[in-house]
mmCIF file of C-alpha atoms in Angstrom:
data_model
loop_
_atom_site.group_PDB
_atom_site.id
_atom_site.type_symbol
_atom_site.label_atom_id
_atom_site.label_comp_id
_atom_site.label_asym_id
_atom_site.label_seq_id
_atom_site.Cartn_x
_atom_site.Cartn_y
_atom_site.Cartn_z
ATOM 1 C CA MET A 70 36.974 -19.364 1.940
ATOM 2 C CA LEU A 71 38.166 -22.938 2.236
ATOM 3 C CA SER A 72 39.255 -24.724 -0.896
ATOM 4 C CA THR A 73 40.731 -28.198 -1.066
ATOM 5 C CA GLN A 74 40.901 -30.772 -3.814
ATOM 6 C CA ALA A 75 38.646 -33.829 -3.615
ATOM 7 C CA SER A 76 38.451 -36.676 -6.063
ATOM 8 C CA GLU A 77 36.506 -35.433 -9.092
ATOM 9 C CA GLY A 78 35.692 -32.005 -7.679
ATOM 10 C CA ARG A 79 36.587 -29.271 -5.234
ATOM 11 C CA ILE A 80 35.485 -28.796 -1.668
ATOM 12 C CA LEU A 81 34.465 -25.175 -1.180
ATOM 13 C CA THR A 82 32.566 -22.941 1.199
ATOM 14 C CA GLY A 83 30.156 -20.267 0.125
ATOM 15 C CA GLN A 84 26.900 -18.559 0.860
ATOM 16 C CA VAL A 85 23.402 -19.393 -0.355
ATOM 17 C CA LYS A 86 22.246 -16.678 -2.758
ATOM 18 C CA TRP A 87 18.723 -18.118 -2.977
ATOM 19 C CA PHE A 88 16.948 -21.451 -3.009
ATOM 20 C CA ASN A 89 13.429 -22.265 -4.236
ATOM 21 C CA ALA A 90 12.151 -25.747 -3.409
ATOM 22 C CA THR A 91 9.252 -25.377 -5.854
ATOM 23 C CA LYS A 92 11.630 -24.698 -8.737
ATOM 24 C CA GLY A 93 13.904 -27.457 -7.488
ATOM 25 C CA TYR A 94 17.129 -25.491 -7.332
ATOM 26 C CA GLY A 95 18.966 -22.450 -6.078
ATOM 27 C CA PHE A 96 22.380 -20.839 -6.310
ATOM 28 C CA VAL A 97 25.412 -20.417 -4.081
ATOM 29 C CA THR A 98 28.084 -17.748 -4.344
ATOM 30 C CA CYS A 99 31.723 -18.430 -3.647
ATOM 31 C CA GLN A 100 34.717 -16.087 -3.665
ATOM 32 C CA GLU A 101 36.635 -18.470 -5.901
ATOM 33 C CA PHE A 102 34.118 -18.247 -8.781
ATOM 34 C CA ASP A 103 32.836 -15.312 -10.807
ATOM 35 C CA SER A 104 29.564 -17.104 -11.537
ATOM 36 C CA ASP A 105 26.959 -18.665 -9.257
ATOM 37 C CA ILE A 106 27.072 -22.391 -8.464
ATOM 38 C CA LEU A 107 23.911 -24.447 -8.980
ATOM 39 C CA LEU A 108 22.411 -26.090 -5.898
ATOM 40 C CA PRO A 109 19.949 -28.813 -7.026
ATOM 41 C CA ALA A 110 17.107 -29.723 -4.667
ATOM 42 C CA ALA A 111 18.151 -33.393 -4.912
ATOM 43 C CA THR A 112 21.561 -32.549 -3.434
ATOM 44 C CA LEU A 113 19.955 -30.647 -0.570
ATOM 45 C CA THR A 114 17.508 -33.501 0.012
ATOM 46 C CA ALA A 115 20.395 -36.001 0.127
ATOM 47 C CA PHE A 116 21.842 -33.847 2.911
ATOM 48 C CA GLY A 117 18.549 -34.225 4.800
ATOM 49 C CA GLN A 118 16.965 -30.819 4.206
ATOM 50 C CA SER A 119 14.162 -29.653 1.965
ATOM 51 C CA SER A 120 15.113 -25.982 2.170
ATOM 52 C CA ILE A 121 17.901 -23.627 3.120
ATOM 53 C CA ALA A 122 17.751 -19.941 4.040
ATOM 54 C CA GLU A 123 19.325 -17.204 1.945
ATOM 55 C CA GLU A 124 22.765 -16.177 3.247
ATOM 56 C CA SER A 125 23.307 -19.514 5.013
ATOM 57 C CA ALA A 126 26.933 -20.648 4.990
ATOM 58 C CA ILE A 127 27.500 -23.926 3.165
ATOM 59 C CA LYS A 128 30.444 -26.318 2.715
ATOM 60 C CA PHE A 129 30.106 -28.475 -0.384
ATOM 61 C CA LEU A 130 31.680 -30.576 -3.126
ATOM 62 C CA CYS A 131 31.489 -28.834 -6.495
ATOM 63 C CA ARG A 132 31.977 -30.380 -9.934
ATOM 64 C CA GLU A 133 32.071 -28.874 -13.392
ATOM 65 C CA THR A 134 29.280 -30.103 -15.667
ATOM 66 C CA PRO A 135 28.465 -29.240 -19.301
ATOM 67 C CA ARG A 136 26.048 -26.592 -17.950
ATOM 68 C CA GLY A 137 28.464 -25.056 -15.432
ATOM 69 C CA PHE A 138 29.489 -25.708 -11.869
ATOM 70 C CA GLN A 139 27.125 -27.703 -9.683
ATOM 71 C CA ILE A 140 27.041 -28.755 -6.032
ATOM 72 C CA VAL A 141 27.003 -32.547 -5.840
ATOM 73 C CA GLN A 142 27.393 -33.052 -2.089
ATOM 74 C CA ILE A 143 26.854 -30.927 1.006
ATOM 75 C CA TYR A 144 29.046 -31.411 4.070
ATOM 76 C CA GLU A 145 27.621 -28.796 6.426
ATOM 77 C CA THR A 146 25.460 -25.725 6.627
ATOM 78 C CA SER A 147 25.024 -22.991 9.199
ATOM 79 C CA ALA A 148 22.297 -20.435 9.706
ATOM 80 C CA PRO A 149 22.752 -16.947 8.305
ATOM 81 C CA GLU A 150 24.047 -14.125 10.428
ATOM 82 C CA THR A 151 20.929 -12.022 10.796
ATOM 83 C CA ASP A 152 19.537 -9.181 12.811
ATOM 84 C CA HIS A 153 16.008 -10.601 12.552
ATOM 85 C CA ASP A 154 14.933 -11.333 16.094
ATOM 86 C CA PRO A 155 12.602 -14.273 16.880
ATOM 87 C CA LYS A 156 11.871 -12.495 20.170
ATOM 88 C CA SER A 157 9.632 -10.235 18.076
ATOM 89 C CA VAL A 158 7.182 -13.148 17.833
ATOM 90 C CA GLY A 159 7.729 -14.130 21.471
ATOM 91 C CA ILE A 160 9.799 -17.257 20.798
ATOM 92 C CA VAL A 161 13.142 -17.529 22.560
ATOM 93 C CA ASP A 162 15.402 -20.591 22.835
ATOM 94 C CA ASP A 163 16.321 -20.041 26.480
ATOM 95 C CA THR A 164 15.567 -23.498 27.793
ATOM 96 C CA ASP A 165 17.875 -26.420 28.421
ATOM 97 C CA ALA A 166 15.213 -28.863 27.248
ATOM 98 C CA PRO A 167 16.601 -31.680 25.119
ATOM 99 C CA ILE A 168 16.627 -31.681 21.326
ATOM 100 C CA ILE A 169 14.101 -34.320 20.255
ATOM 101 C CA PRO A 170 13.341 -36.101 16.972
ATOM 102 C CA ALA A 171 10.125 -35.055 15.236
ATOM 103 C CA ARG A 172 8.310 -35.294 11.936
ATOM 104 C CA VAL A 173 6.706 -32.384 10.091
ATOM 105 C CA LYS A 174 2.918 -32.646 10.051
ATOM 106 C CA TRP A 175 2.603 -29.694 7.629
ATOM 107 C CA PHE A 176 4.214 -26.316 6.974
ATOM 108 C CA ASN A 177 2.885 -23.423 4.871
ATOM 109 C CA THR A 178 5.521 -20.882 3.798
ATOM 110 C CA GLU A 179 2.904 -18.305 2.757
ATOM 111 C CA ARG A 180 1.336 -18.350 6.211
ATOM 112 C CA GLY A 181 4.722 -18.631 7.903
ATOM 113 C CA TYR A 182 3.909 -21.498 10.211
ATOM 114 C CA GLY A 183 3.121 -25.183 10.533
ATOM 115 C CA PHE A 184 3.175 -28.080 12.956
ATOM 116 C CA ALA A 185 5.298 -31.093 13.821
ATOM 117 C CA ASN A 186 4.876 -34.098 16.086
ATOM 118 C CA ALA A 187 7.610 -35.527 18.278
ATOM 119 C CA PHE A 188 8.313 -39.211 17.747
ATOM 120 C CA THR A 189 6.289 -41.225 20.302
ATOM 121 C CA ASP A 190 4.015 -38.209 21.040
ATOM 122 C CA ALA A 191 0.994 -37.104 18.988
ATOM 123 C CA ALA A 192 0.722 -33.595 20.490
ATOM 124 C CA ASP A 193 1.260 -30.820 17.941
ATOM 125 C CA ILE A 194 4.289 -28.550 18.178
ATOM 126 C CA PHE A 195 3.916 -25.127 16.540
ATOM 127 C CA LEU A 196 6.654 -24.188 14.040
ATOM 128 C CA HIS A 197 7.158 -20.505 13.174
ATOM 129 C CA ALA A 198 8.990 -19.391 10.011
ATOM 130 C CA ASP A 199 11.232 -17.023 12.035
ATOM 131 C CA ILE A 200 12.576 -19.953 14.069
ATOM 132 C CA LEU A 201 13.260 -21.923 10.882
ATOM 133 C CA ARG A 202 15.142 -18.979 9.341
ATOM 134 C CA LYS A 203 17.145 -18.446 12.528
ATOM 135 C CA ASN A 204 18.249 -22.071 12.176
ATOM 136 C CA GLY A 205 19.049 -21.891 8.441
ATOM 137 C CA LEU A 206 15.809 -23.295 7.013
ATOM 138 C CA THR A 207 13.024 -21.691 4.980
ATOM 139 C CA ASN A 208 10.522 -24.454 4.385
ATOM 140 C CA LEU A 209 9.679 -27.938 5.570
ATOM 141 C CA VAL A 210 7.783 -30.655 3.749
ATOM 142 C CA GLU A 211 5.152 -32.989 5.134
ATOM 143 C CA GLY A 212 6.756 -36.066 6.680
ATOM 144 C CA GLU A 213 10.252 -34.558 6.830
ATOM 145 C CA ALA A 214 12.354 -35.738 9.782
ATOM 146 C CA ILE A 215 13.707 -32.893 11.909
ATOM 147 C CA CYS A 216 14.992 -32.329 15.414
ATOM 148 C CA LEU A 217 13.600 -29.632 17.649
ATOM 149 C CA ARG A 218 13.385 -28.140 21.094
ATOM 150 C CA TYR A 219 10.121 -26.702 22.375
ATOM 151 C CA VAL A 220 8.548 -24.897 25.307
ATOM 152 C CA GLU A 221 5.101 -25.419 26.810
ATOM 153 C CA ARG A 222 2.859 -22.360 26.713
ATOM 154 C CA GLU A 223 -0.813 -21.846 27.551
ATOM 155 C CA SER A 224 -1.538 -22.011 23.832
ATOM 156 C CA GLY A 225 0.406 -25.279 23.460
ATOM 157 C CA ARG A 226 3.880 -26.416 22.475
ATOM 158 C CA ILE A 227 6.053 -23.987 20.504
ATOM 159 C CA ALA A 228 9.353 -24.937 18.853
ATOM 160 C CA THR A 229 12.251 -22.752 19.945
ATOM 161 C CA LYS A 230 14.868 -24.522 17.816
ATOM 162 C CA VAL A 231 14.464 -26.549 14.610
ATOM 163 C CA ILE A 232 17.401 -28.297 13.001
ATOM 164 C CA ASN A 233 18.154 -30.642 10.141
ATOM 165 C CA TRP A 234 17.914 -34.312 11.132
ATOM 166 C CA LYS A 235 21.563 -34.886 10.155
ATOM 167 C CA MET A 236 22.762 -32.114 12.486
ATOM 168 C CA ALA A 237 21.890 -34.170 15.567
ATOM 169 C CA GLU A 238 23.226 -37.455 16.786
ATOM 170 C CA VAL A 239 21.290 -39.955 18.892
ATOM 171 C CA VAL A 240 23.309 -40.549 22.057
ATOM 172 C CA GLY A 241 20.873 -42.629 24.075
ATOM 173 C CA GLN A 242 17.349 -43.804 24.671
ATOM 174 C CA ASN A 243 15.578 -44.073 28.016
ATOM 175 C CA GLN A 244 12.904 -46.487 29.229
ATOM 176 C CA LYS A 245 10.032 -44.262 28.050
ATOM 177 C CA ASP A 246 11.194 -44.365 24.412
ATOM 178 C CA LYS A 247 12.498 -40.800 24.614
ATOM 179 C CA PHE A 248 15.632 -40.080 22.629
ATOM 180 C CA THR A 249 18.586 -38.055 23.802
ATOM 181 C CA LEU A 250 20.188 -36.076 20.999
ATOM 182 C CA ARG A 251 23.085 -33.698 20.759
ATOM 183 C CA LEU A 252 24.299 -31.482 17.985
ATOM 184 C CA ALA A 253 26.702 -33.466 15.821
#
């Protein structure tokens, strides 16, 4: 695991043990500590995410507080290594369609799905929980900015990739108000 000194804290990498957006916190494990490190929801929100999947890799700034070690800034995250296969629900990211900006219309974790709308387009895009998990997310909140790729099916648009807004970079805009994004 990476460890470097930063002003007033340490930059570390670890793995998300669990995160519960309803409770407003979760914990990260790190080889350099015997105890778990607190991950407050506010820190995750400042990074541009409302959730993060268990076992996701995370690079962060950690500080000691009176109640123990706490993550105060997140630099990057990556999806967990998993053998769960989104193909089992018929959703595969095998297209070269662009990553586009979107906003979450709603998402229900108990049902395992929700919908988003691309900026400049009111058509719904189906979001499946397996695709979120594959991309390191577990939940989305209404109005949250995300980036996604989708395919057109008979039943409508289905997201094949969903990423944190901060993980993409706007690299251009064409005449039809469509954005071109790339992974940052």
